[in-house]
């Protein structure tokens, strides 16, 4: 099909919204390493996991073999409120860069929560409701996950307790207020409301918090309150499964016009957006059907892929959660207070960690001032104010397009625009006022976290 026939926005029909999630692990020769019980060092059983997570989600977490899992009709109906999301040809950005590259982005910000997180939030809330639970607990960093989950819980009539990383709680009051508007109870983390919070504050007075801290508090509240379970917005296998709707829709839209991407780019914090975006493409790569260059982009101030260690580690700072084998900076790593761009988790999805370890994708880190420069450039030509997290992918997409300008190659680039940045104006203000600085941890800084990794016997 002639290039001028490709619309600025490619919309799918409602009946093309995926009715099944794609389980990438089914096509992986080397499966992600199992979660371990921190007490015994043995793989966590379904029974042990069901004390923390909803029963159906435990099944999804442990399923390494079923390629496609049905999306319940109730979740499909909810998806129709904001899906399918558009795949956009960035004609304006291409012109501004004067590049022969063709750039596409999958826009996941067209819902009130402003991000892709709603795809998994409604699924996890649905299974909690179906199990007859009273409510759920969670953590949130920049607030996208907490906002999405508050919407899902309000829709289904579930109670929600959110522990929000303290620096974000203070810098993003409007995101906090959206959560409260939808009925969530929001607590800055670490707090004095939990035992683990008190312990963290005693050891790190005045800390601005981290996702690891907030996870510890949320898990403690879940396991000590009958009728509650803990839900997580990224990292876990079940979350990447739910987010596969992003990649499935992207591939369907591209296939409609015979478009084959050369490069697929996603921001990487815990892995939910990246894993969801690349899922069907990585599946083709694993099956030997096609090849793509897949790039994970992370912040230079929290570089788990590019400078972390592939090892078993706690998912939380309080060291009460299961151990996961992942690229990690150490559960005690707390990003610098000047880190404004989200993607704050100390580790990475076990699925993505295994794929990266096996060489199926690459990773790069970018500094936050260059990220916000890319965000500003994108906003001015494409008309969307991007979330700082998304802007990490924008940065590398622009860089790759400029390389094409130098070489004359007409590569097709696809990246994930995970959401909007309208609740991130404090960070934009710092950038616009010239007050934003870059922080790159030294090897000595990182050694503190990496040296405290738990000693785990080698697993088969």
Short mmCIF file of C-alpha atoms in Angstrom, two decimals:
data_model
loop_
_atom_site.label_atom_id
_atom_site.label_comp_id
_atom_site.label_asym_id
_atom_site.label_seq_id
_atom_site.Cartn_x
_atom_site.Cartn_y
_atom_site.Cartn_z
CA UNK A 1 0.00 0.00 0.00
CA UNK A 2 1.30 3.44 -0.91
CA UNK A 3 2.76 5.38 1.98
CA UNK A 4 0.38 8.31 1.51
CA UNK A 5 -2.50 5.94 2.23
CA UNK A 6 -1.31 5.35 5.78
CA UNK A 7 -3.45 7.59 8.02
CA UNK A 8 -2.05 9.78 10.76
CA UNK A 9 -3.94 7.65 13.26
CA UNK A 10 -4.68 3.98 12.67
CA UNK A 11 -7.77 2.98 14.61
CA UNK A 12 -8.99 -0.57 14.94
CA UNK A 13 -12.65 -1.51 15.10
CA UNK A 14 -14.13 -2.35 18.48
CA UNK A 15 -14.38 -6.00 17.52
CA UNK A 16 -10.62 -6.05 16.97
CA UNK A 17 -9.83 -5.45 20.64
CA UNK A 18 -8.00 -8.60 21.75
CA UNK A 19 -10.23 -11.25 23.34
CA UNK A 20 -7.22 -13.20 24.60
CA UNK A 21 -4.03 -12.14 26.34
CA UNK A 22 -0.78 -13.47 24.87
CA UNK A 23 1.52 -15.27 27.30
CA UNK A 24 5.02 -14.61 25.97
CA UNK A 25 6.54 -17.16 28.36
CA UNK A 26 4.92 -20.00 26.41
CA UNK A 27 7.35 -19.32 23.54
CA UNK A 28 10.44 -18.87 25.71
CA UNK A 29 12.89 -21.77 25.62
CA UNK A 30 14.48 -20.52 28.84
CA UNK A 31 11.62 -19.75 31.19
CA UNK A 32 11.88 -16.96 33.78
CA UNK A 33 13.37 -18.20 37.03
CA UNK A 34 10.73 -18.95 39.69
CA UNK A 35 9.97 -16.68 42.62
CA UNK A 36 11.53 -18.02 45.80
CA UNK A 37 10.26 -18.18 49.36
CA UNK A 38 12.72 -15.95 51.26
CA UNK A 39 12.52 -18.23 54.30
CA UNK A 40 13.16 -21.57 52.63
CA UNK A 41 14.92 -20.53 49.42
CA UNK A 42 12.56 -22.88 47.54
CA UNK A 43 10.26 -21.95 44.63
CA UNK A 44 7.12 -20.30 45.89
CA UNK A 45 4.08 -22.57 45.71
CA UNK A 46 0.63 -21.50 44.55
CA UNK A 47 -0.63 -21.96 48.10
CA UNK A 48 2.06 -19.65 49.50
CA UNK A 49 1.41 -17.03 46.81
CA UNK A 50 -2.34 -17.05 47.45
CA UNK A 51 -1.76 -15.49 50.84
CA UNK A 52 -0.51 -12.38 49.06
CA UNK A 53 -2.16 -12.42 45.61
CA UNK A 54 -5.61 -13.30 44.26
CA UNK A 55 -6.00 -16.98 43.39
CA UNK A 56 -6.66 -16.53 39.67
CA UNK A 57 -3.72 -14.14 39.36
CA UNK A 58 -1.49 -16.75 41.02
CA UNK A 59 -2.47 -19.21 38.28
CA UNK A 60 -1.55 -16.65 35.63
CA UNK A 61 1.71 -15.84 37.41
CA UNK A 62 2.81 -19.47 37.36
CA UNK A 63 1.57 -20.40 33.87
CA UNK A 64 4.59 -20.78 31.59
CA UNK A 65 2.94 -22.93 28.93
CA UNK A 66 -0.47 -21.59 27.85
CA UNK A 67 0.11 -19.24 24.88
CA UNK A 68 -3.27 -17.50 24.96
CA UNK A 69 -5.53 -16.87 27.96
CA UNK A 70 -9.14 -15.77 27.57
CA UNK A 71 -10.00 -12.25 28.68
CA UNK A 72 -13.24 -12.43 30.71
CA UNK A 73 -16.18 -10.67 29.04
CA UNK A 74 -16.52 -8.20 31.93
CA UNK A 75 -12.94 -7.04 31.35
CA UNK A 76 -13.48 -6.87 27.60
CA UNK A 77 -16.51 -4.64 28.22
CA UNK A 78 -14.44 -2.32 30.42
CA UNK A 79 -11.69 -2.18 27.79
CA UNK A 80 -14.23 -0.82 25.30
CA UNK A 81 -14.41 2.41 27.32
CA UNK A 82 -10.94 3.37 26.09
CA UNK A 83 -9.72 0.68 23.72
CA UNK A 84 -8.70 0.15 21.01
CA UNK A 85 -6.03 2.83 21.38
CA UNK A 86 -4.60 4.50 18.28
CA UNK A 87 -1.35 3.70 16.55
CA UNK A 88 -0.09 7.07 15.32
CA UNK A 89 2.21 7.76 12.38
CA UNK A 90 4.39 10.61 13.64
CA UNK A 91 4.43 12.51 10.35
CA UNK A 92 4.99 15.83 12.11
CA UNK A 93 7.96 14.53 14.11
CA UNK A 94 9.45 12.94 11.01
CA UNK A 95 9.24 16.28 9.19
CA UNK A 96 10.76 18.18 12.12
CA UNK A 97 13.68 15.73 12.24
CA UNK A 98 14.00 15.68 8.44
CA UNK A 99 14.54 11.94 8.64
CA UNK A 100 13.78 9.20 6.12
CA UNK A 101 12.78 6.99 9.05
CA UNK A 102 9.12 6.17 9.53
CA UNK A 103 8.04 6.64 13.14
CA UNK A 104 4.94 5.18 14.81
CA UNK A 105 3.81 5.36 18.40
CA UNK A 106 1.15 3.43 20.27
CA UNK A 107 -0.70 5.97 22.43
CA UNK A 108 -1.99 4.55 25.72
CA UNK A 109 -2.90 7.84 27.41
CA UNK A 110 -6.46 8.21 26.18
CA UNK A 111 -8.16 7.37 29.48
CA UNK A 112 -8.63 9.30 32.72
CA UNK A 113 -5.73 7.56 34.46
CA UNK A 114 -3.57 8.82 31.61
CA UNK A 115 -1.57 5.65 31.05
CA UNK A 116 -1.41 2.01 30.02
CA UNK A 117 -1.72 0.87 33.64
CA UNK A 118 -5.51 0.54 33.40
CA UNK A 119 -5.11 -2.56 31.21
CA UNK A 120 -3.90 -4.59 34.20
CA UNK A 121 -5.66 -2.62 36.94
CA UNK A 122 -9.12 -3.65 35.77
CA UNK A 123 -8.01 -7.28 35.40
CA UNK A 124 -6.53 -7.50 38.88
CA UNK A 125 -9.49 -5.70 40.47
CA UNK A 126 -11.89 -8.01 38.61
CA UNK A 127 -10.25 -11.16 39.95
CA UNK A 128 -10.20 -9.70 43.49
CA UNK A 129 -13.92 -8.94 43.25
CA UNK A 130 -14.65 -12.37 41.80
CA UNK A 131 -12.83 -13.95 44.75
CA UNK A 132 -15.12 -12.07 47.15
CA UNK A 133 -12.43 -9.86 48.66
CA UNK A 134 -13.19 -6.62 50.48
CA UNK A 135 -10.31 -4.70 48.97
CA UNK A 136 -6.71 -4.56 47.77
CA UNK A 137 -3.51 -2.74 48.65
CA UNK A 138 -0.81 -1.45 46.35
CA UNK A 139 2.11 0.89 45.88
CA UNK A 140 2.55 3.64 43.31
CA UNK A 141 5.51 5.74 42.28
CA UNK A 142 4.66 8.53 39.86
CA UNK A 143 1.00 7.72 40.55
CA UNK A 144 -0.10 6.26 37.23
CA UNK A 145 -0.69 2.79 38.65
CA UNK A 146 -2.46 4.08 41.75
CA UNK A 147 -4.71 6.26 39.62
CA UNK A 148 -5.59 3.41 37.29
CA UNK A 149 -6.27 0.99 40.14
CA UNK A 150 -8.44 3.54 41.95
CA UNK A 151 -10.59 3.81 38.80
CA UNK A 152 -10.89 0.03 38.52
CA UNK A 153 -11.70 -0.44 42.20
CA UNK A 154 -14.32 2.32 42.11
CA UNK A 155 -15.93 0.68 39.08
CA UNK A 156 -16.14 -2.67 40.89
CA UNK A 157 -16.88 -1.39 44.41
CA UNK A 158 -13.60 -2.51 46.03
CA UNK A 159 -11.73 -0.75 48.85
CA UNK A 160 -8.22 0.42 47.93
CA UNK A 161 -5.27 1.41 50.10
CA UNK A 162 -2.37 3.03 48.22
CA UNK A 163 1.16 3.66 49.49
CA UNK A 164 2.63 6.40 47.30
CA UNK A 165 6.39 7.08 47.14
CA UNK A 166 6.81 10.15 49.35
CA UNK A 167 8.66 12.32 46.83
CA UNK A 168 5.87 11.75 44.28
CA UNK A 169 3.17 12.25 46.92
CA UNK A 170 4.62 15.71 47.52
CA UNK A 171 5.49 16.60 43.91
CA UNK A 172 2.30 15.27 42.29
CA UNK A 173 -0.63 16.34 44.48
CA UNK A 174 -3.09 16.26 41.59
CA UNK A 175 -2.37 12.62 40.82
CA UNK A 176 -2.90 11.93 44.52
CA UNK A 177 -6.22 13.78 44.45
CA UNK A 178 -7.47 11.82 41.45
CA UNK A 179 -6.93 8.65 43.48
CA UNK A 180 -8.80 10.10 46.43
CA UNK A 181 -11.61 11.27 44.14
CA UNK A 182 -12.05 7.66 43.05
CA UNK A 183 -12.20 6.58 46.70
CA UNK A 184 -8.66 5.38 47.43
CA UNK A 185 -6.89 5.95 50.73
CA UNK A 186 -3.44 7.37 49.87
CA UNK A 187 -0.50 7.29 52.31
CA UNK A 188 2.99 8.73 51.65
CA UNK A 189 5.64 6.02 51.91
CA UNK A 190 7.58 5.22 53.99
CA UNK A 191 5.07 5.95 56.74
CA UNK A 192 4.60 5.41 60.45
CA UNK A 193 1.41 3.40 59.82
CA UNK A 194 3.23 0.07 59.29
CA UNK A 195 5.96 -1.77 61.15
CA UNK A 196 8.16 -1.99 58.07
CA UNK A 197 7.64 1.72 57.40
CA UNK A 198 8.78 2.59 60.91
CA UNK A 199 11.85 0.40 60.46
CA UNK A 200 12.79 2.03 57.12
CA UNK A 201 12.39 5.53 58.58
CA UNK A 202 14.55 4.59 61.55
CA UNK A 203 17.30 3.37 59.23
CA UNK A 204 16.90 6.16 56.64
CA UNK A 205 15.60 9.30 58.39
CA UNK A 206 14.18 11.86 55.98
CA UNK A 207 14.17 9.44 53.03
CA UNK A 208 12.12 10.45 50.00
CA UNK A 209 11.05 6.83 49.55
CA UNK A 210 11.19 4.29 46.77
CA UNK A 211 8.89 1.76 45.15
CA UNK A 212 10.63 -0.91 47.19
CA UNK A 213 9.60 0.86 50.41
CA UNK A 214 6.01 1.32 49.27
CA UNK A 215 5.72 -2.33 48.20
CA UNK A 216 6.83 -3.47 51.66
CA UNK A 217 4.16 -1.38 53.34
CA UNK A 218 1.40 -2.43 50.95
CA UNK A 219 2.23 -6.13 51.38
CA UNK A 220 2.28 -5.81 55.17
CA UNK A 221 -1.18 -4.24 55.20
CA UNK A 222 -2.53 -6.87 52.79
CA UNK A 223 -1.33 -9.87 54.78
CA UNK A 224 -2.40 -8.46 58.16
CA UNK A 225 -5.95 -7.48 57.13
CA UNK A 226 -8.47 -10.26 56.40
CA UNK A 227 -10.28 -9.86 53.08
CA UNK A 228 -7.42 -7.99 51.41
CA UNK A 229 -4.80 -9.00 48.88
CA UNK A 230 -1.85 -7.16 47.37
CA UNK A 231 -1.74 -6.17 43.69
CA UNK A 232 1.26 -4.87 41.73
CA UNK A 233 1.35 -2.59 38.68
CA UNK A 234 4.45 -3.94 36.97
CA UNK A 235 7.27 -6.53 37.15
CA UNK A 236 5.08 -9.63 37.66
CA UNK A 237 4.38 -12.13 34.87
CA UNK A 238 0.62 -11.64 35.25
CA UNK A 239 0.97 -7.88 34.62
CA UNK A 240 2.97 -8.38 31.43
CA UNK A 241 0.27 -10.84 30.35
CA UNK A 242 -2.50 -8.25 30.77
CA UNK A 243 -0.44 -5.57 29.04
CA UNK A 244 -0.03 -7.75 25.96
CA UNK A 245 -3.18 -6.04 24.61
CA UNK A 246 -0.86 -3.12 23.72
CA UNK A 247 1.38 -5.17 21.47
CA UNK A 248 -1.46 -7.25 20.03
CA UNK A 249 -3.33 -4.12 18.94
CA UNK A 250 -0.11 -2.59 17.62
CA UNK A 251 0.64 -5.63 15.49
CA UNK A 252 -2.91 -5.81 14.14
CA UNK A 253 -2.75 -2.13 13.14
CA UNK A 254 0.64 -2.54 11.45
CA UNK A 255 -0.46 -5.69 9.63
CA UNK A 256 -3.47 -3.85 8.17
CA UNK A 257 -1.06 -1.73 6.15
CA UNK A 258 1.68 -4.28 5.61
CA UNK A 259 4.08 -2.42 7.89
CA UNK A 260 6.98 -4.33 9.44
CA UNK A 261 8.94 -2.51 12.16
CA UNK A 262 12.72 -2.62 12.22
CA UNK A 263 13.08 -1.19 15.72
CA UNK A 264 10.68 -1.42 18.68
CA UNK A 265 11.39 0.86 21.65
CA UNK A 266 9.85 0.97 25.10
CA UNK A 267 10.63 2.67 28.39
CA UNK A 268 11.60 0.26 31.15
CA UNK A 269 10.98 0.66 34.87
CA UNK A 270 9.58 -2.63 36.10
CA UNK A 271 8.67 -3.81 32.61
CA UNK A 272 4.87 -3.64 32.21
CA UNK A 273 4.70 -1.32 29.20
CA UNK A 274 7.80 -2.71 27.50
CA UNK A 275 6.69 -6.30 28.01
CA UNK A 276 3.20 -5.56 26.74
CA UNK A 277 4.36 -3.64 23.67
CA UNK A 278 6.94 -6.15 22.49
CA UNK A 279 5.02 -9.34 23.37
CA UNK A 280 3.78 -10.53 19.95
CA UNK A 281 6.90 -9.29 18.17
CA UNK A 282 9.18 -11.03 20.66
CA UNK A 283 7.04 -14.14 20.21
CA UNK A 284 7.78 -14.10 16.48
CA UNK A 285 11.47 -13.60 17.26
CA UNK A 286 11.52 -16.50 19.73
CA UNK A 287 9.78 -18.77 17.22
CA UNK A 288 12.31 -17.81 14.54
CA UNK A 289 9.64 -16.32 12.28
CA UNK A 290 10.94 -12.74 12.15
CA UNK A 291 13.64 -10.57 13.64
CA UNK A 292 13.34 -7.17 15.24
CA UNK A 293 15.70 -4.89 17.08
CA UNK A 294 14.09 -4.34 20.50
CA UNK A 295 15.41 -1.59 22.79
CA UNK A 296 14.59 -1.10 26.47
CA UNK A 297 15.20 2.47 27.66
CA UNK A 298 15.80 3.21 31.32
CA UNK A 299 16.87 6.27 33.34
CA UNK A 300 20.58 6.75 33.94
CA UNK A 301 19.77 7.42 37.59
CA UNK A 302 18.08 4.01 38.07
CA UNK A 303 19.89 1.72 35.57
CA UNK A 304 18.91 -1.82 36.54
CA UNK A 305 19.40 -3.35 33.07
CA UNK A 306 22.56 -1.52 32.05
CA UNK A 307 24.40 -1.44 35.37
CA UNK A 308 22.57 -3.90 37.59
CA UNK A 309 23.35 -7.51 38.39
CA UNK A 310 21.35 -10.53 37.23
CA UNK A 311 20.63 -12.21 40.53
CA UNK A 312 17.95 -13.17 43.02
CA UNK A 313 16.84 -10.19 45.06
CA UNK A 314 13.96 -8.98 47.18
CA UNK A 315 11.29 -7.06 45.30
CA UNK A 316 10.92 -4.70 48.26
CA UNK A 317 13.11 -2.67 50.58
CA UNK A 318 11.66 -4.25 53.72
CA UNK A 319 12.71 -7.70 52.50
CA UNK A 320 9.36 -9.33 53.23
CA UNK A 321 8.39 -10.16 49.63
CA UNK A 322 9.41 -13.19 47.56
CA UNK A 323 12.81 -13.26 45.89
CA UNK A 324 12.91 -12.72 42.13
CA UNK A 325 15.78 -13.41 39.74
CA UNK A 326 16.12 -10.18 37.84
CA UNK A 327 18.45 -7.42 36.83
CA UNK A 328 18.62 -5.41 40.03
CA UNK A 329 20.43 -2.58 41.77
CA UNK A 330 19.68 -4.10 45.17
CA UNK A 331 16.46 -3.80 47.15
CA UNK A 332 17.99 -1.07 49.31
CA UNK A 333 18.67 1.20 46.32
CA UNK A 334 16.75 4.48 46.56
CA UNK A 335 16.87 6.78 43.53
CA UNK A 336 18.21 10.29 44.00
CA UNK A 337 15.62 12.84 45.09
CA UNK A 338 16.28 14.84 41.92
CA UNK A 339 15.10 11.92 39.78
CA UNK A 340 11.84 13.19 38.26
CA UNK A 341 11.16 10.85 35.38
CA UNK A 342 9.43 7.87 36.97
CA UNK A 343 10.76 4.34 36.30
CA UNK A 344 12.01 4.17 39.87
CA UNK A 345 11.96 0.43 40.64
CA UNK A 346 15.29 -1.13 41.64
CA UNK A 347 14.72 -4.28 39.59
CA UNK A 348 13.21 -5.53 36.35
CA UNK A 349 10.61 -8.10 35.31
CA UNK A 350 11.91 -11.67 35.55
CA UNK A 351 10.56 -12.35 32.04
CA UNK A 352 12.32 -9.37 30.49
CA UNK A 353 15.45 -10.05 32.53
CA UNK A 354 15.66 -13.56 31.09
CA UNK A 355 15.11 -12.30 27.54
CA UNK A 356 17.76 -9.62 27.97
CA UNK A 357 20.16 -12.11 29.52
CA UNK A 358 19.62 -14.45 26.55
CA UNK A 359 20.36 -11.66 24.06
CA UNK A 360 16.91 -11.19 22.54
CA UNK A 361 16.85 -7.46 23.26
CA UNK A 362 19.16 -4.62 24.16
CA UNK A 363 19.04 -1.85 26.73
CA UNK A 364 20.26 1.71 27.02
CA UNK A 365 20.06 4.41 29.68
CA UNK A 366 19.40 8.10 29.16
CA UNK A 367 19.84 11.19 31.35
CA UNK A 368 16.74 13.07 32.46
CA UNK A 369 17.59 16.48 30.96
CA UNK A 370 17.88 14.87 27.51
CA UNK A 371 14.63 13.00 28.20
CA UNK A 372 12.78 16.24 28.89
CA UNK A 373 14.36 17.89 25.84
CA UNK A 374 12.86 15.07 23.76
CA UNK A 375 9.53 15.43 25.58
CA UNK A 376 9.41 19.14 24.79
CA UNK A 377 10.31 18.60 21.15
CA UNK A 378 7.67 15.90 20.80
CA UNK A 379 4.99 17.99 22.53
CA UNK A 380 5.63 20.95 20.24
CA UNK A 381 5.27 19.00 17.00
CA UNK A 382 2.94 16.09 17.83
CA UNK A 383 0.56 17.97 20.15
CA UNK A 384 0.66 15.53 23.08
CA UNK A 385 2.35 16.34 26.40
CA UNK A 386 4.06 13.00 27.11
CA UNK A 387 4.63 11.41 30.49
CA UNK A 388 8.27 11.57 31.60
CA UNK A 389 8.35 7.76 31.54
CA UNK A 390 7.20 7.66 27.91
CA UNK A 391 9.72 10.34 27.03
CA UNK A 392 12.59 7.93 27.65
CA UNK A 393 11.35 5.97 24.63
CA UNK A 394 10.82 9.20 22.69
CA UNK A 395 14.45 10.17 23.34
CA UNK A 396 15.81 6.98 21.83
CA UNK A 397 13.28 6.97 18.97
CA UNK A 398 14.47 10.46 18.01
CA UNK A 399 18.10 9.37 18.30
CA UNK A 400 17.50 6.36 16.07
CA UNK A 401 15.62 8.50 13.53
CA UNK A 402 18.53 10.96 13.42
CA UNK A 403 20.91 8.08 12.76
CA UNK A 404 18.72 7.22 9.77
CA UNK A 405 19.08 10.82 8.62
CA UNK A 406 22.86 10.35 8.61
CA UNK A 407 22.80 6.99 6.82
CA UNK A 408 19.80 7.56 4.56
CA UNK A 409 18.14 4.36 5.79
CA UNK A 410 14.33 4.28 5.78
CA UNK A 411 13.91 2.25 8.95
CA UNK A 412 10.51 1.82 10.56
CA UNK A 413 10.52 2.69 14.26
CA UNK A 414 7.70 1.86 16.69
CA UNK A 415 7.68 3.10 20.26
CA UNK A 416 5.28 3.04 23.18
CA UNK A 417 3.78 6.34 24.33
CA UNK A 418 2.68 5.02 27.69
CA UNK A 419 0.72 8.05 28.80
CA UNK A 420 0.31 11.77 29.25
CA UNK A 421 2.33 14.13 31.45
CA UNK A 422 -0.37 16.49 32.70
CA UNK A 423 0.22 15.45 36.32
CA UNK A 424 3.98 15.81 35.97
CA UNK A 425 4.16 19.59 35.72
CA UNK A 426 6.54 20.05 38.68
CA UNK A 427 9.14 18.13 36.70
CA UNK A 428 8.38 20.10 33.54
CA UNK A 429 8.62 23.31 35.56
CA UNK A 430 12.07 22.37 36.83
CA UNK A 431 13.15 21.64 33.27
CA UNK A 432 11.70 24.88 31.90
CA UNK A 433 13.29 26.92 34.70
CA UNK A 434 16.69 25.35 34.07
CA UNK A 435 16.73 23.78 37.52
CA UNK A 436 16.72 20.15 36.40
CA UNK A 437 20.03 18.37 36.77
CA UNK A 438 21.30 14.93 35.89
CA UNK A 439 22.37 12.43 38.47
CA UNK A 440 24.26 9.31 37.53
CA UNK A 441 25.11 7.04 40.47
CA UNK A 442 28.76 6.15 40.81
CA UNK A 443 29.95 2.57 40.95
CA UNK A 444 30.45 3.16 44.66
CA UNK A 445 26.82 4.30 45.03
CA UNK A 446 25.56 1.17 43.27
CA UNK A 447 27.89 -1.12 45.20
CA UNK A 448 26.00 -0.34 48.41
CA UNK A 449 22.84 -1.96 47.06
CA UNK A 450 24.54 -4.72 45.09
CA UNK A 451 26.69 -5.80 48.02
CA UNK A 452 23.57 -6.49 50.08
CA UNK A 453 22.00 -8.94 47.64
CA UNK A 454 20.74 -12.03 49.49
CA UNK A 455 22.78 -15.23 49.33
CA UNK A 456 20.70 -17.71 47.39
CA UNK A 457 21.75 -21.26 46.46
CA UNK A 458 22.14 -21.69 42.71
CA UNK A 459 18.83 -22.83 41.19
CA UNK A 460 18.56 -25.24 38.28
#
